[in-house]
PDB file of C-alpha atoms and ligand atoms in Angstrom:
ATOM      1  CA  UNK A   1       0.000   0.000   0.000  1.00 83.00           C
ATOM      2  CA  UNK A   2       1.681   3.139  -1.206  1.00 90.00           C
ATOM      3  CA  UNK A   3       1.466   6.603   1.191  1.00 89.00           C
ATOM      4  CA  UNK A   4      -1.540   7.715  -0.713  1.00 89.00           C
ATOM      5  CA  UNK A   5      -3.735   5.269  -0.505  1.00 93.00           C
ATOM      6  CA  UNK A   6      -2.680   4.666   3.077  1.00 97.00           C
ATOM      7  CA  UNK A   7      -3.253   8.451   3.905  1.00 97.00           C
ATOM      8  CA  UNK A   8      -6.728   8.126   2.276  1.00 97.00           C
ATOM      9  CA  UNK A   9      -7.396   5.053   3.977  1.00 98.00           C
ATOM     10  CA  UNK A  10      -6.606   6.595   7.428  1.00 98.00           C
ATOM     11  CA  UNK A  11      -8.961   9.137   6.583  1.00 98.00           C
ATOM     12  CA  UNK A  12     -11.754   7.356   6.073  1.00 98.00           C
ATOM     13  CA  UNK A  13     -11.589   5.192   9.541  1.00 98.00           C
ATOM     14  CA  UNK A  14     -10.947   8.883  11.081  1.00 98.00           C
ATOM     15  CA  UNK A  15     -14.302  10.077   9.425  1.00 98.00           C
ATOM     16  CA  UNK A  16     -16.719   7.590   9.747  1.00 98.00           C
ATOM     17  CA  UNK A  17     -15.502   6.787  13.666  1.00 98.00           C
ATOM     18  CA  UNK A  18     -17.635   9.783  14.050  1.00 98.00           C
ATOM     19  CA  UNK A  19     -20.723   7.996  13.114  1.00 98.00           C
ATOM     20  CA  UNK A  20     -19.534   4.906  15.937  1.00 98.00           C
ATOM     21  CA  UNK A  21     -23.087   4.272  17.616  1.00 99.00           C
ATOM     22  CA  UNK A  22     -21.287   3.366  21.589  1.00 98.00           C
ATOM     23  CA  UNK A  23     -23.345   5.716  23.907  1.00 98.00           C
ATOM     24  CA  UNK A  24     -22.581   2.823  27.047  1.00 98.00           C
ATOM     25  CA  UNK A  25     -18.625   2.961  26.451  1.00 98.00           C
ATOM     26  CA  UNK A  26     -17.749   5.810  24.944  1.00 98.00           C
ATOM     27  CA  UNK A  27     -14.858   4.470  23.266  1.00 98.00           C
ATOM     28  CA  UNK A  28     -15.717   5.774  19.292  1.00 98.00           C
ATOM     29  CA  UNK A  29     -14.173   2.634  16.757  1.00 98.00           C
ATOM     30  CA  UNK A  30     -13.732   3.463  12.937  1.00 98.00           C
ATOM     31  CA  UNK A  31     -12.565   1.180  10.528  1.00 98.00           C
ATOM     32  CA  UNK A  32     -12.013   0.912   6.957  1.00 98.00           C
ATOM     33  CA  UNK A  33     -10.587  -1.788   5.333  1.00 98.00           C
ATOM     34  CA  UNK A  34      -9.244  -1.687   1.677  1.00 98.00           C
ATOM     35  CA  UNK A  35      -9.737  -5.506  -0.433  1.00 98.00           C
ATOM     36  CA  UNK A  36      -6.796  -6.070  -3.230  1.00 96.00           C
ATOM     37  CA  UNK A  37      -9.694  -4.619  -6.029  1.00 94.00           C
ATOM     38  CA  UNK A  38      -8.923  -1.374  -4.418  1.00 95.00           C
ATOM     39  CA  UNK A  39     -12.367  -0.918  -2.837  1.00 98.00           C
ATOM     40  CA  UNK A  40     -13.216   0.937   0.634  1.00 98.00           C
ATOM     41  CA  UNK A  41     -15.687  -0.546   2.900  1.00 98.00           C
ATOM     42  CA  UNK A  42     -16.005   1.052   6.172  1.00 98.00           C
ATOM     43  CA  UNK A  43     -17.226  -0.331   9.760  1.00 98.00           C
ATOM     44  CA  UNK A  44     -17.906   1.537  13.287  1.00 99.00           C
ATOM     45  CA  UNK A  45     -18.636  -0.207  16.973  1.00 98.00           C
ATOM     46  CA  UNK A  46     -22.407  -0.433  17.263  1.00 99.00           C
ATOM     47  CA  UNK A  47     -23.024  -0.933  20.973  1.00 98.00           C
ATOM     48  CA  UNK A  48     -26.670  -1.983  22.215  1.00 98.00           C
ATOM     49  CA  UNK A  49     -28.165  -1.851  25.791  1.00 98.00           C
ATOM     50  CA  UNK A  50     -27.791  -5.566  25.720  1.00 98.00           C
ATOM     51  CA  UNK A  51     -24.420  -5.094  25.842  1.00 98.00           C
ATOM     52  CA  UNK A  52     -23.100  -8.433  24.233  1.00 98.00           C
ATOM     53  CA  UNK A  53     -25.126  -7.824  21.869  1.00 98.00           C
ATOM     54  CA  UNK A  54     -22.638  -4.900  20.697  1.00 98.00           C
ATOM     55  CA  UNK A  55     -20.668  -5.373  17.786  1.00 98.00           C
ATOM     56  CA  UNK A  56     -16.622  -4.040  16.908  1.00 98.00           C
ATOM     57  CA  UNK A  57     -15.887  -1.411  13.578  1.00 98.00           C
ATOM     58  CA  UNK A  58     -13.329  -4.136  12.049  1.00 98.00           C
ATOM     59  CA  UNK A  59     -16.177  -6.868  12.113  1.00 98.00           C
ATOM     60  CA  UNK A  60     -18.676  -4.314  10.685  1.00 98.00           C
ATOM     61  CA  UNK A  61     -16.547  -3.692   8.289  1.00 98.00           C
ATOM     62  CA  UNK A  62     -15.311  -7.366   7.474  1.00 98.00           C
ATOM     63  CA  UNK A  63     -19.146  -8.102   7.235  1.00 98.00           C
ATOM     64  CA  UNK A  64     -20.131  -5.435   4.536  1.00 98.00           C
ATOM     65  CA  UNK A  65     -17.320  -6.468   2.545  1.00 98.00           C
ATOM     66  CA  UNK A  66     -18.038 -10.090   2.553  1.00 98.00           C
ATOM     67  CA  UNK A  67     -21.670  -9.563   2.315  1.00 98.00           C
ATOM     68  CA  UNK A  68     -20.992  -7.351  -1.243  1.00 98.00           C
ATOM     69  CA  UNK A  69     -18.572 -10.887  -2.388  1.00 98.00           C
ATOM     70  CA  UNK A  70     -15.283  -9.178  -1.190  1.00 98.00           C
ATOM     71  CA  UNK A  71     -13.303 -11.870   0.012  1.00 98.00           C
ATOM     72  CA  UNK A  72      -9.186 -10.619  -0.380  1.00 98.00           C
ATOM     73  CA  UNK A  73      -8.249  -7.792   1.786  1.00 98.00           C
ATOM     74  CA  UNK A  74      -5.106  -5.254   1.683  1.00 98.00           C
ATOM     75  CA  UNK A  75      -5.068  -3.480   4.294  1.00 98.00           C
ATOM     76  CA  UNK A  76      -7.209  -2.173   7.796  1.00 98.00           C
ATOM     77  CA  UNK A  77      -6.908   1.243   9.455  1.00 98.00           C
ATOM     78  CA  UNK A  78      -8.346   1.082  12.866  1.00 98.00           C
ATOM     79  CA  UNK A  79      -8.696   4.541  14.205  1.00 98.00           C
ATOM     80  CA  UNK A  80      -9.818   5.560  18.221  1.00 98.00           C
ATOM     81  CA  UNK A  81      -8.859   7.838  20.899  1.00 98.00           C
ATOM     82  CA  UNK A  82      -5.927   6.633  21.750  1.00 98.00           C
ATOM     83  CA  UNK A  83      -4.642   3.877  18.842  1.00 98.00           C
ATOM     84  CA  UNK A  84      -6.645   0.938  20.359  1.00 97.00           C
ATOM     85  CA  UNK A  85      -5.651  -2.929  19.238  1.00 96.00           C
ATOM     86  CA  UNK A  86      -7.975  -5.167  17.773  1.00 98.00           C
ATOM     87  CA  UNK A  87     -10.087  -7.327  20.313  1.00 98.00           C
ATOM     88  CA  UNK A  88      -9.871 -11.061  19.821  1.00 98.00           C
ATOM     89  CA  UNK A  89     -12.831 -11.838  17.932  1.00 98.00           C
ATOM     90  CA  UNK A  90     -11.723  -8.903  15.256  1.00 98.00           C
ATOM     91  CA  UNK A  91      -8.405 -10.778  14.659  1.00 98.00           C
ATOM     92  CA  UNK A  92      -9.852 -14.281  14.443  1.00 98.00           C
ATOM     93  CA  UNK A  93     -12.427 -12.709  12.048  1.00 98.00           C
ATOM     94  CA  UNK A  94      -9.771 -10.725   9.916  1.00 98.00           C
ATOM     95  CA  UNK A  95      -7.275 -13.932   9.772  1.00 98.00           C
ATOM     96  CA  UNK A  96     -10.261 -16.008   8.301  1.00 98.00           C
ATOM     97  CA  UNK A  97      -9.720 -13.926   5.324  1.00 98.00           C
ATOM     98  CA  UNK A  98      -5.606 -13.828   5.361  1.00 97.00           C
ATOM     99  CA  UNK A  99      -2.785 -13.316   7.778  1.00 98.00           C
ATOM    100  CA  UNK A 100      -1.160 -10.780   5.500  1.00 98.00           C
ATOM    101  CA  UNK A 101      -3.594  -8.470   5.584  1.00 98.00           C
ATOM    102  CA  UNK A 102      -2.000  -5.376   7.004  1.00 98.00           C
ATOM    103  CA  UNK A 103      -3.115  -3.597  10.411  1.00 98.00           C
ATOM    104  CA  UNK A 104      -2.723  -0.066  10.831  1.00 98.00           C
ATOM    105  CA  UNK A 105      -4.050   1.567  14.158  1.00 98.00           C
ATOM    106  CA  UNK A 106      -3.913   5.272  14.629  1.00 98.00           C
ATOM    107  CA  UNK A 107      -5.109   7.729  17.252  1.00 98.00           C
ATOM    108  CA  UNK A 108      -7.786   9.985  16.728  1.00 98.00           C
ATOM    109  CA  UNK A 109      -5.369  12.517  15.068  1.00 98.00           C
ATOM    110  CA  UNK A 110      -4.321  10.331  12.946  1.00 98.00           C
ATOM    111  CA  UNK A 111      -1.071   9.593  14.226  1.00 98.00           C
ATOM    112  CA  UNK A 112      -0.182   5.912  13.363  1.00 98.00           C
ATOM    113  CA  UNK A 113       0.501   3.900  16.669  1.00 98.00           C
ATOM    114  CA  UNK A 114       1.184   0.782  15.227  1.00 98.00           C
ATOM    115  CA  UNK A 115       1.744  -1.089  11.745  1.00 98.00           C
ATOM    116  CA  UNK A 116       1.306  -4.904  12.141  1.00 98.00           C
ATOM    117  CA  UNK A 117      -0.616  -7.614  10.031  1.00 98.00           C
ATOM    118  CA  UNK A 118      -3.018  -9.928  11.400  1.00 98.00           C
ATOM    119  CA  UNK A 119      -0.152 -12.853  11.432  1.00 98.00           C
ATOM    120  CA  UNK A 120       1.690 -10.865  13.910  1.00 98.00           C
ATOM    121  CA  UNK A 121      -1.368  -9.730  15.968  1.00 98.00           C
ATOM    122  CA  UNK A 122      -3.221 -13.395  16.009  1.00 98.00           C
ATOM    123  CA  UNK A 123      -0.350 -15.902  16.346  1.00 97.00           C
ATOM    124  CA  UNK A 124      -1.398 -19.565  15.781  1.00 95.00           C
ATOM    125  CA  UNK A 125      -4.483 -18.302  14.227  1.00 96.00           C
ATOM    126  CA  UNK A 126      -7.027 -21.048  13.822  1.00 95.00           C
ATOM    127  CA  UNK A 127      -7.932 -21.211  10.447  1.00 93.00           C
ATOM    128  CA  UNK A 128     -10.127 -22.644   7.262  1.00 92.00           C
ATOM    129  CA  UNK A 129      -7.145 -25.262   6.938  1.00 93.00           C
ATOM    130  CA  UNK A 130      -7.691 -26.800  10.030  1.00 94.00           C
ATOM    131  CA  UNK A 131     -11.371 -27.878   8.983  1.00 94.00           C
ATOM    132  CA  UNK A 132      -9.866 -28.521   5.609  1.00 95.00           C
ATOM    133  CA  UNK A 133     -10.684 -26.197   3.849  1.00 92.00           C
TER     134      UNK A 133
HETATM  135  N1  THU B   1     -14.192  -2.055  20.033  1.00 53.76           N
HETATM  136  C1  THU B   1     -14.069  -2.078  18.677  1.00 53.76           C
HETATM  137  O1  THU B   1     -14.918  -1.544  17.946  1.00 53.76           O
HETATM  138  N2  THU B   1     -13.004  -2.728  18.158  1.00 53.76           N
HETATM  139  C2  THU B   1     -12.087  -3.401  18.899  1.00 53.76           C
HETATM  140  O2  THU B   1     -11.313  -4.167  18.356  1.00 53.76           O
HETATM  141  C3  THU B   1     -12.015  -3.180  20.341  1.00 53.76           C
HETATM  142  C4  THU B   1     -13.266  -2.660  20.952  1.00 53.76           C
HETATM  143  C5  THU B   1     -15.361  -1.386  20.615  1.00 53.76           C
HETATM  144  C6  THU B   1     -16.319  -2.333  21.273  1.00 53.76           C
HETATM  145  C7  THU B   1     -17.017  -1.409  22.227  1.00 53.76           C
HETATM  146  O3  THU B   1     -18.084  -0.773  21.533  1.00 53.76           O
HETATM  147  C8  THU B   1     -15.985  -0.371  22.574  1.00 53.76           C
HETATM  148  O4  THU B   1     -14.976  -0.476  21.586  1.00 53.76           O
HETATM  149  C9  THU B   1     -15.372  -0.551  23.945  1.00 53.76           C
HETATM  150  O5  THU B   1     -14.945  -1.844  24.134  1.00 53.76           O
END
């Protein structure tokens, strides 16, 4: 991913984490996640008052990708306050699709905190292969 699209990406996870529905936590999520056809789809937390019923930015934004037949992905920008990681269940849904897929978290500025790829951030993944698929 050159600087460009990376800079564009990063805006788009800063802009829509303003539309994050999380009036119980707080914590605004914004995600957008570029697939290797160069398309943008974008994802924000969506808490509910049934709070497990809540739901993370990266899986939102896994979900509308895979739900419009996007399968590949480049790239993620995760953007909140303070350059939050990826829970659990966001990095076991992003390795589904590929452990190269490249992580970017960044601050609410911006600022990039971290630059890591799903391998690195869900060791040991388990994965279609081990249900052989
Ligand atoms: N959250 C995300 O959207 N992504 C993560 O990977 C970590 C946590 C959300 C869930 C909840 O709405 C809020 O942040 C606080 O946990």
């Amino acid at each position: 991913m050159d600087k460009d699209n990376l800079e564009g990406l990063i805006r788009r996870a800063l802009d829509v984490r303003l539309k994050a529905y999380a009036p119980y936590s707080g914590y605004l999520v914004g995600a957008a996640l570029m697939t290797s056809t160069g398309k943008i789809y974008t994802g924000v937390n969506i808490e509910n008052a049934a709070y497990p019923d809540g739901i993370c930015a990266e899986r939102v934004a896994v979900f509308k990708a895979v739900s419009e037949g996007e399968l590949h992905f480049d790239a993620v920008v995760v953007a909140t306050a303070n350059g939050g990681s990826p829970c659990g269940s966001c990095r076991q849904v992003l390795a589904e699709f590929g452990l190269d897929t490249r992580v970017y978290l960044v601050d609410q500025t911006g600022a990039l905190a971290l630059a890591t790829t799903v391998a690195e951030l869900l060791p040991g993944a388990f994965r279609p292969e081990h249900l052989g698929k």
